[in-house]
PDB file of C-alpha atoms in Angstrom:
ATOM      1  CA  UNK A 230     105.749  94.486  95.665  1.00  0.00           C
ATOM      2  CA  UNK A 231     107.252  94.585  99.467  1.00  0.00           C
ATOM      3  CA  UNK A 232     109.579  96.699 100.868  1.00  0.00           C
ATOM      4  CA  UNK A 233     111.650  95.211 103.909  1.00  0.00           C
ATOM      5  CA  UNK A 234     114.393  95.743 106.160  1.00  0.00           C
ATOM      6  CA  UNK A 235     116.117  92.174 105.633  1.00  0.00           C
ATOM      7  CA  UNK A 236     118.039  90.218 108.026  1.00  0.00           C
ATOM      8  CA  UNK A 237     120.773  88.456 106.182  1.00  0.00           C
ATOM      9  CA  UNK A 238     120.912  84.578 107.748  1.00  0.00           C
ATOM     10  CA  UNK A 239     123.716  83.460 105.824  1.00  0.00           C
ATOM     11  CA  UNK A 240     126.056  84.380 102.925  1.00  0.00           C
ATOM     12  CA  UNK A 241     128.826  82.520 102.384  1.00  0.00           C
ATOM     13  CA  UNK A 242     130.830  82.328  99.276  1.00  0.00           C
ATOM     14  CA  UNK A 243     131.095  79.688  97.633  1.00  0.00           C
ATOM     15  CA  UNK A 244     133.983  80.283  94.570  1.00  0.00           C
ATOM     16  CA  UNK A 245     136.301  82.897  94.385  1.00  0.00           C
ATOM     17  CA  UNK A 246     134.359  85.837  93.815  1.00  0.00           C
ATOM     18  CA  UNK A 247     131.115  84.223  93.792  1.00  0.00           C
ATOM     19  CA  UNK A 248     128.487  84.739  96.115  1.00  0.00           C
ATOM     20  CA  UNK A 249     125.888  82.581  97.878  1.00  0.00           C
ATOM     21  CA  UNK A 250     123.214  84.906 100.296  1.00  0.00           C
ATOM     22  CA  UNK A 251     120.051  83.847 102.707  1.00  0.00           C
ATOM     23  CA  UNK A 252     117.851  86.702 103.316  1.00  0.00           C
ATOM     24  CA  UNK A 253     114.800  86.336 105.642  1.00  0.00           C
ATOM     25  CA  UNK A 254     112.113  88.095 103.353  1.00  0.00           C
ATOM     26  CA  UNK A 255     108.489  86.249 104.792  1.00  0.00           C
ATOM     27  CA  UNK A 256     106.894  88.361 102.391  1.00  0.00           C
ATOM     28  CA  UNK A 257     109.003  87.910  99.256  1.00  0.00           C
ATOM     29  CA  UNK A 258     108.844  84.342  99.854  1.00  0.00           C
ATOM     30  CA  UNK A 259     105.102  84.160  99.971  1.00  0.00           C
ATOM     31  CA  UNK A 260     104.948  85.659  97.074  1.00  0.00           C
ATOM     32  CA  UNK A 261     108.008  84.842  94.802  1.00  0.00           C
ATOM     33  CA  UNK A 262     107.647  82.922  91.136  1.00  0.00           C
ATOM     34  CA  UNK A 263     110.375  81.469  89.640  1.00  0.00           C
ATOM     35  CA  UNK A 264     111.748  83.905  87.150  1.00  0.00           C
ATOM     36  CA  UNK A 265     111.718  87.190  89.432  1.00  0.00           C
ATOM     37  CA  UNK A 266     113.984  88.325  91.085  1.00  0.00           C
ATOM     38  CA  UNK A 267     114.390  91.223  94.121  1.00  0.00           C
ATOM     39  CA  UNK A 268     116.339  95.075  94.422  1.00  0.00           C
ATOM     40  CA  UNK A 269     119.421  94.857  97.187  1.00  0.00           C
ATOM     41  CA  UNK A 270     120.547  98.097  98.294  1.00  0.00           C
ATOM     42  CA  UNK A 271     123.345  97.277 101.637  1.00  0.00           C
ATOM     43  CA  UNK A 272     124.987 100.198 102.323  1.00  0.00           C
ATOM     44  CA  UNK A 273     123.946 101.433 106.165  1.00  0.00           C
ATOM     45  CA  UNK A 274     121.086 103.808 106.732  1.00  0.00           C
ATOM     46  CA  UNK A 275     124.099 106.655 107.663  1.00  0.00           C
ATOM     47  CA  UNK A 276     125.246 106.476 103.281  1.00  0.00           C
ATOM     48  CA  UNK A 277     123.061 106.064 100.497  1.00  0.00           C
ATOM     49  CA  UNK A 278     126.696 105.183  97.740  1.00  0.00           C
ATOM     50  CA  UNK A 279     125.975 103.766  96.148  1.00  0.00           C
ATOM     51  CA  UNK A 280     122.651 104.709  95.497  1.00  0.00           C
ATOM     52  CA  UNK A 281     121.164 102.429  92.480  1.00  0.00           C
ATOM     53  CA  UNK A 282     120.438  98.765  93.897  1.00  0.00           C
ATOM     54  CA  UNK A 283     121.223  95.779  92.107  1.00  0.00           C
ATOM     55  CA  UNK A 284     118.413  93.468  90.755  1.00  0.00           C
ATOM     56  CA  UNK A 285     119.373  90.083  91.797  1.00  0.00           C
ATOM     57  CA  UNK A 286     117.200  86.865  91.008  1.00  0.00           C
ATOM     58  CA  UNK A 287     115.747  84.393  92.962  1.00  0.00           C
ATOM     59  CA  UNK A 288     117.648  81.143  93.363  1.00  0.00           C
ATOM     60  CA  UNK A 289     116.008  79.964  96.336  1.00  0.00           C
ATOM     61  CA  UNK A 290     112.764  79.779  97.756  1.00  0.00           C
ATOM     62  CA  UNK A 291     111.950  78.625 101.087  1.00  0.00           C
ATOM     63  CA  UNK A 292     108.550  79.690 101.743  1.00  0.00           C
ATOM     64  CA  UNK A 293     107.731  77.492 104.959  1.00  0.00           C
ATOM     65  CA  UNK A 294     110.679  79.296 106.808  1.00  0.00           C
ATOM     66  CA  UNK A 295     109.934  82.801 104.697  1.00  0.00           C
ATOM     67  CA  UNK A 296     113.411  83.336 103.071  1.00  0.00           C
ATOM     68  CA  UNK A 297     115.032  83.330  99.377  1.00  0.00           C
ATOM     69  CA  UNK A 298     117.805  82.388  98.139  1.00  0.00           C
ATOM     70  CA  UNK A 299     120.012  84.442  95.757  1.00  0.00           C
ATOM     71  CA  UNK A 300     123.762  83.568  94.010  1.00  0.00           C
ATOM     72  CA  UNK A 301     125.300  86.802  92.472  1.00  0.00           C
ATOM     73  CA  UNK A 302     128.716  87.633  91.741  1.00  0.00           C
ATOM     74  CA  UNK A 303     131.509  90.184  93.229  1.00  0.00           C
ATOM     75  CA  UNK A 304     132.199  93.036  90.582  1.00  0.00           C
ATOM     76  CA  UNK A 305     131.197  96.044  91.018  1.00  0.00           C
ATOM     77  CA  UNK A 306     131.145  98.860  94.338  1.00  0.00           C
ATOM     78  CA  UNK A 307     127.595  97.251  95.276  1.00  0.00           C
ATOM     79  CA  UNK A 308     127.642  93.603  94.597  1.00  0.00           C
ATOM     80  CA  UNK A 309     131.047  93.809  96.499  1.00  0.00           C
ATOM     81  CA  UNK A 310     129.384  95.886  99.477  1.00  0.00           C
ATOM     82  CA  UNK A 311     126.925  93.151  99.027  1.00  0.00           C
ATOM     83  CA  UNK A 312     130.138  90.393  99.549  1.00  0.00           C
ATOM     84  CA  UNK A 313     131.591  92.580 103.066  1.00  0.00           C
ATOM     85  CA  UNK A 314     127.694  91.869 105.176  1.00  0.00           C
ATOM     86  CA  UNK A 315     127.572  89.085 107.627  1.00  0.00           C
ATOM     87  CA  UNK A 316     125.420  86.550 108.933  1.00  0.00           C
ATOM     88  CA  UNK A 317     123.023  88.936 110.918  1.00  0.00           C
ATOM     89  CA  UNK A 318     123.573  92.557 108.814  1.00  0.00           C
ATOM     90  CA  UNK A 319     120.365  94.092 107.555  1.00  0.00           C
ATOM     91  CA  UNK A 320     119.721  94.876 103.690  1.00  0.00           C
ATOM     92  CA  UNK A 321     116.966  96.910 102.008  1.00  0.00           C
ATOM     93  CA  UNK A 322     115.088  94.418  99.601  1.00  0.00           C
ATOM     94  CA  UNK A 323     111.984  95.054  97.255  1.00  0.00           C
ATOM     95  CA  UNK A 324     110.650  92.480  95.190  1.00  0.00           C
ATOM     96  CA  UNK A 325     109.315  90.549  93.844  1.00  0.00           C
ATOM     97  CA  UNK A 326     109.792  91.826  90.596  1.00  0.00           C
ATOM     98  CA  UNK A 327     108.917  90.576  86.896  1.00  0.00           C
ATOM     99  CA  UNK A 328     106.476  87.907  85.337  1.00  0.00           C
ATOM    100  CA  UNK A 329     107.949  84.835  86.474  1.00  0.00           C
ATOM    101  CA  UNK A 330     108.335  81.726  83.892  1.00  0.00           C
ATOM    102  CA  UNK A 331     105.307  80.804  82.614  1.00  0.00           C
ATOM    103  CA  UNK A 332     105.156  77.004  81.628  1.00  0.00           C
ATOM    104  CA  UNK A 333     101.883  76.077  79.750  1.00  0.00           C
ATOM    105  CA  UNK A 334     101.135  72.377  80.475  1.00  0.00           C
ATOM    106  CA  UNK A 335     101.959  70.424  77.670  1.00  0.00           C
ATOM    107  CA  UNK A 336     105.481  70.924  77.793  1.00  0.00           C
ATOM    108  CA  UNK A 337     106.184  67.982  78.775  1.00  0.00           C
ATOM    109  CA  UNK A 338     109.637  67.584  78.171  1.00  0.00           C
ATOM    110  CA  UNK A 339     111.659  71.058  78.588  1.00  0.00           C
ATOM    111  CA  UNK A 340     114.970  72.367  77.722  1.00  0.00           C
ATOM    112  CA  UNK A 341     116.498  74.555  80.391  1.00  0.00           C
ATOM    113  CA  UNK A 342     119.879  76.797  79.137  1.00  0.00           C
ATOM    114  CA  UNK A 343     121.486  78.441  81.723  1.00  0.00           C
ATOM    115  CA  UNK A 344     124.793  80.174  81.066  1.00  0.00           C
ATOM    116  CA  UNK A 345     126.871  81.464  83.730  1.00  0.00           C
ATOM    117  CA  UNK A 346     124.658  83.313  86.220  1.00  0.00           C
ATOM    118  CA  UNK A 347     121.579  82.399  84.620  1.00  0.00           C
ATOM    119  CA  UNK A 348     121.548  79.784  86.128  1.00  0.00           C
ATOM    120  CA  UNK A 349     119.636  80.695  89.603  1.00  0.00           C
ATOM    121  CA  UNK A 350     116.005  81.661  87.854  1.00  0.00           C
ATOM    122  CA  UNK A 351     116.479  77.941  86.233  1.00  0.00           C
ATOM    123  CA  UNK A 352     117.368  76.232  89.150  1.00  0.00           C
ATOM    124  CA  UNK A 353     114.466  77.661  91.415  1.00  0.00           C
ATOM    125  CA  UNK A 354     111.954  76.554  88.714  1.00  0.00           C
ATOM    126  CA  UNK A 355     113.161  72.985  88.237  1.00  0.00           C
ATOM    127  CA  UNK A 356     112.673  73.384  91.928  1.00  0.00           C
ATOM    128  CA  UNK A 357     109.028  74.466  91.589  1.00  0.00           C
ATOM    129  CA  UNK A 358     107.861  72.259  88.685  1.00  0.00           C
ATOM    130  CA  UNK A 359     109.109  69.034  90.274  1.00  0.00           C
ATOM    131  CA  UNK A 360     107.080  70.198  93.638  1.00  0.00           C
ATOM    132  CA  UNK A 361     104.121  69.376  91.134  1.00  0.00           C
ATOM    133  CA  UNK A 362     102.231  66.415  91.411  1.00  0.00           C
ATOM    134  CA  UNK A 363     103.099  64.744  87.221  1.00  0.00           C
ATOM    135  CA  UNK A 364     106.723  67.252  86.731  1.00  0.00           C
ATOM    136  CA  UNK A 365     107.390  67.582  83.305  1.00  0.00           C
ATOM    137  CA  UNK A 366     111.202  65.545  82.138  1.00  0.00           C
ATOM    138  CA  UNK A 367     113.506  68.427  82.271  1.00  0.00           C
ATOM    139  CA  UNK A 368     117.121  68.321  81.123  1.00  0.00           C
ATOM    140  CA  UNK A 369     119.750  71.652  82.381  1.00  0.00           C
ATOM    141  CA  UNK A 370     122.140  72.225  80.230  1.00  0.00           C
ATOM    142  CA  UNK A 371     124.788  74.045  82.155  1.00  0.00           C
ATOM    143  CA  UNK A 372     127.568  75.835  80.470  1.00  0.00           C
ATOM    144  CA  UNK A 373     130.382  78.374  81.028  1.00  0.00           C
ATOM    145  CA  UNK A 374     133.598  79.463  79.578  1.00  0.00           C
ATOM    146  CA  UNK A 375     135.601  77.186  82.946  1.00  0.00           C
ATOM    147  CA  UNK A 376     134.022  74.676  84.730  1.00  0.00           C
ATOM    148  CA  UNK A 377     135.102  76.824  87.881  1.00  0.00           C
ATOM    149  CA  UNK A 378     132.786  79.386  86.124  1.00  0.00           C
ATOM    150  CA  UNK A 379     129.991  76.731  87.259  1.00  0.00           C
ATOM    151  CA  UNK A 380     128.374  77.036  90.705  1.00  0.00           C
ATOM    152  CA  UNK A 381     125.813  75.068  93.171  1.00  0.00           C
ATOM    153  CA  UNK A 382     126.698  72.177  90.289  1.00  0.00           C
ATOM    154  CA  UNK A 383     126.636  69.585  93.352  1.00  0.00           C
ATOM    155  CA  UNK A 384     122.180  70.472  94.347  1.00  0.00           C
ATOM    156  CA  UNK A 385     121.912  70.267  90.301  1.00  0.00           C
ATOM    157  CA  UNK A 386     123.553  66.600  90.878  1.00  0.00           C
ATOM    158  CA  UNK A 387     121.315  65.864  93.067  1.00  0.00           C
ATOM    159  CA  UNK A 388     117.800  67.291  91.520  1.00  0.00           C
ATOM    160  CA  UNK A 389     115.166  65.040  89.410  1.00  0.00           C
ATOM    161  CA  UNK A 390     116.894  66.743  86.200  1.00  0.00           C
ATOM    162  CA  UNK A 391     119.274  65.093  83.295  1.00  0.00           C
ATOM    163  CA  UNK A 392     122.358  67.329  84.280  1.00  0.00           C
ATOM    164  CA  UNK A 393     124.209  68.395  80.832  1.00  0.00           C
ATOM    165  CA  UNK A 394     126.963  70.071  81.591  1.00  0.00           C
ATOM    166  CA  UNK A 395     129.655  72.168  78.438  1.00  0.00           C
ATOM    167  CA  UNK A 396     133.149  74.286  78.859  1.00  0.00           C
ATOM    168  CA  UNK A 397     134.186  75.887  75.953  1.00  0.00           C
ATOM    169  CA  UNK A 398     137.967  74.730  77.473  1.00  0.00           C
ATOM    170  CA  UNK A 399     136.514  71.299  78.370  1.00  0.00           C
ATOM    171  CA  UNK A 400     137.452  71.096  81.569  1.00  0.00           C
ATOM    172  CA  UNK A 401     133.647  70.047  83.450  1.00  0.00           C
ATOM    173  CA  UNK A 402     131.916  68.012  80.940  1.00  0.00           C
ATOM    174  CA  UNK A 403     130.890  68.776  77.118  1.00  0.00           C
ATOM    175  CA  UNK A 404     134.515  70.641  75.422  1.00  0.00           C
ATOM    176  CA  UNK A 405     132.163  73.310  73.725  1.00  0.00           C
ATOM    177  CA  UNK A 406     129.302  75.587  73.623  1.00  0.00           C
ATOM    178  CA  UNK A 407     126.126  75.193  75.348  1.00  0.00           C
ATOM    179  CA  UNK A 408     124.336  75.598  72.098  1.00  0.00           C
ATOM    180  CA  UNK A 409     126.063  72.529  70.726  1.00  0.00           C
ATOM    181  CA  UNK A 410     125.416  70.392  73.192  1.00  0.00           C
ATOM    182  CA  UNK A 411     121.848  70.764  73.278  1.00  0.00           C
ATOM    183  CA  UNK A 412     121.696  70.792  69.077  1.00  0.00           C
ATOM    184  CA  UNK A 413     123.443  67.169  69.715  1.00  0.00           C
ATOM    185  CA  UNK A 414     120.845  66.363  72.762  1.00  0.00           C
ATOM    186  CA  UNK A 415     117.947  67.321  70.664  1.00  0.00           C
ATOM    187  CA  UNK A 416     118.423  65.342  67.880  1.00  0.00           C
ATOM    188  CA  UNK A 417     118.129  62.135  70.595  1.00  0.00           C
ATOM    189  CA  UNK A 418     115.745  63.744  72.898  1.00  0.00           C
ATOM    190  CA  UNK A 419     113.300  66.054  70.651  1.00  0.00           C
ATOM    191  CA  UNK A 420     112.510  68.147  73.305  1.00  0.00           C
ATOM    192  CA  UNK A 421     109.085  70.287  72.959  1.00  0.00           C
ATOM    193  CA  UNK A 422     110.228  73.176  74.913  1.00  0.00           C
ATOM    194  CA  UNK A 423     112.872  75.465  75.924  1.00  0.00           C
ATOM    195  CA  UNK A 424     113.606  77.673  78.610  1.00  0.00           C
ATOM    196  CA  UNK A 425     116.814  80.052  78.587  1.00  0.00           C
ATOM    197  CA  UNK A 426     118.250  82.183  80.385  1.00  0.00           C
ATOM    198  CA  UNK A 427     122.472  83.755  80.012  1.00  0.00           C
ATOM    199  CA  UNK A 428     124.470  86.309  78.712  1.00  0.00           C
ATOM    200  CA  UNK A 429     123.058  88.059  75.062  1.00  0.00           C
ATOM    201  CA  UNK A 430     124.967  86.386  72.912  1.00  0.00           C
ATOM    202  CA  UNK A 431     124.191  83.505  74.560  1.00  0.00           C
ATOM    203  CA  UNK A 432     120.277  84.273  73.719  1.00  0.00           C
ATOM    204  CA  UNK A 433     120.757  85.554  70.187  1.00  0.00           C
ATOM    205  CA  UNK A 434     122.176  81.910  69.273  1.00  0.00           C
ATOM    206  CA  UNK A 435     119.769  80.056  71.224  1.00  0.00           C
ATOM    207  CA  UNK A 436     116.643  81.864  68.910  1.00  0.00           C
ATOM    208  CA  UNK A 437     118.030  80.870  66.357  1.00  0.00           C
ATOM    209  CA  UNK A 438     117.691  76.945  66.874  1.00  0.00           C
ATOM    210  CA  UNK A 439     114.387  77.369  67.916  1.00  0.00           C
ATOM    211  CA  UNK A 440     113.450  79.185  65.322  1.00  0.00           C
ATOM    212  CA  UNK A 441     115.329  76.876  62.667  1.00  0.00           C
ATOM    213  CA  UNK A 442     113.774  73.562  65.098  1.00  0.00           C
ATOM    214  CA  UNK A 443     110.077  75.566  65.488  1.00  0.00           C
ATOM    215  CA  UNK A 444     110.271  74.610  69.115  1.00  0.00           C
ATOM    216  CA  UNK A 445     108.320  77.351  71.390  1.00  0.00           C
ATOM    217  CA  UNK A 446     109.821  78.227  74.659  1.00  0.00           C
ATOM    218  CA  UNK A 447     110.659  81.749  77.375  1.00  0.00           C
ATOM    219  CA  UNK A 448     113.812  82.945  77.533  1.00  0.00           C
ATOM    220  CA  UNK A 449     114.905  85.328  80.553  1.00  0.00           C
ATOM    221  CA  UNK A 450     116.911  88.861  79.529  1.00  0.00           C
ATOM    222  CA  UNK A 451     120.046  89.610  82.350  1.00  0.00           C
ATOM    223  CA  UNK A 452     119.732  93.890  81.137  1.00  0.00           C
ATOM    224  CA  UNK A 453     121.255  96.173  83.548  1.00  0.00           C
ATOM    225  CA  UNK A 454     118.625  97.590  85.584  1.00  0.00           C
ATOM    226  CA  UNK A 455     118.850 100.694  87.977  1.00  0.00           C
ATOM    227  CA  UNK A 456     114.460 101.455  89.620  1.00  0.00           C
ATOM    228  CA  UNK A 457     113.337  98.267  88.818  1.00  0.00           C
ATOM    229  CA  UNK A 458     109.844  99.229  88.828  1.00  0.00           C
ATOM    230  CA  UNK A 459     110.020 100.369  85.083  1.00  0.00           C
ATOM    231  CA  UNK A 460     110.741 104.400  85.835  1.00  0.00           C
ATOM    232  CA  UNK A 461     113.777 105.094  84.331  1.00  0.00           C
ATOM    233  CA  UNK A 462     114.069 103.043  80.599  1.00  0.00           C
ATOM    234  CA  UNK A 463     117.119 102.166  81.817  1.00  0.00           C
ATOM    235  CA  UNK A 464     116.862  98.318  80.963  1.00  0.00           C
ATOM    236  CA  UNK A 465     114.523  98.810  77.760  1.00  0.00           C
ATOM    237  CA  UNK A 466     114.975  96.303  75.087  1.00  0.00           C
ATOM    238  CA  UNK A 467     113.840  96.233  71.465  1.00  0.00           C
ATOM    239  CA  UNK A 468     110.921  93.204  70.277  1.00  0.00           C
ATOM    240  CA  UNK A 469     108.719  92.790  67.581  1.00  0.00           C
ATOM    241  CA  UNK A 470     106.249  94.254  69.616  1.00  0.00           C
ATOM    242  CA  UNK A 471     108.209  97.371  69.932  1.00  0.00           C
ATOM    243  CA  UNK A 472     110.244  98.999  72.838  1.00  0.00           C
ATOM    244  CA  UNK A 473     109.934  96.484  76.092  1.00  0.00           C
ATOM    245  CA  UNK A 474     111.120  97.210  80.177  1.00  0.00           C
ATOM    246  CA  UNK A 475     112.546  94.311  81.288  1.00  0.00           C
ATOM    247  CA  UNK A 476     112.143  94.806  84.787  1.00  0.00           C
ATOM    248  CA  UNK A 477     108.019  95.225  84.815  1.00  0.00           C
ATOM    249  CA  UNK A 478     107.414  93.440  81.092  1.00  0.00           C
ATOM    250  CA  UNK A 479     110.361  91.023  81.616  1.00  0.00           C
ATOM    251  CA  UNK A 480     112.902  90.336  82.611  1.00  0.00           C
ATOM    252  CA  UNK A 481     110.989  87.116  80.658  1.00  0.00           C
ATOM    253  CA  UNK A 482     109.870  86.671  76.937  1.00  0.00           C
ATOM    254  CA  UNK A 483     108.700  84.833  74.291  1.00  0.00           C
ATOM    255  CA  UNK A 484     111.275  83.500  73.270  1.00  0.00           C
ATOM    256  CA  UNK A 485     110.696  84.371  68.932  1.00  0.00           C
ATOM    257  CA  UNK A 486     109.616  88.062  70.645  1.00  0.00           C
ATOM    258  CA  UNK A 487     113.408  89.967  71.077  1.00  0.00           C
ATOM    259  CA  UNK A 488     115.270  91.442  68.916  1.00  0.00           C
ATOM    260  CA  UNK A 489     119.017  91.312  69.326  1.00  0.00           C
TER     261      UNK A 489
END
């Protein structure tokens, strides 16, 4: 893990309240893998409010340029302060944190299920896997309440994945939950592995579907985190192995391990 004073190279509002931030962080870019995250504080050196950093999943990794990209929603004081920054400003970051995804080589037909702001780590994962010499077939399911909740779909449309979109109001793609769309596609495609990231109710539903289908996979949790290093126990989740800290034992867990 590295603690850095990182310079913002780009900050763009890509949708109302949603931002894309690019950071110069060569040490983190060199070490990071899909599924990991960083902690970021956007306060000045003269102010420590808000005190706690914010955990943000790594969206894209550019090892050649020494940069990482984040997507975030400005909802609280910390993320709104991040959104107020400009290119050239400095922020404090540390990472990469967490275990990241470990996809078995025998998985050749993989379903990626992203709900809302759970998209970035799965986008990062598909970019990494598609750089492999013999990448698996990837189907990217992306769901939200409305089409306005779906970010950077133009990049996903260009990515070497089968893109399947679902919105609860039917404003984009399939009308309904992403889990319903996945169930339909599973009957046709016969996925052999499943990876999901999104809100807890979605992950609980995905877990039940995977159990019914005897489908192996992983889920990435989005628990609130304070310290990010496992000391405060603020992000503990219950698993079949007992309590686990999402920040250091996760955020990625076997799909059948977490107790919702």
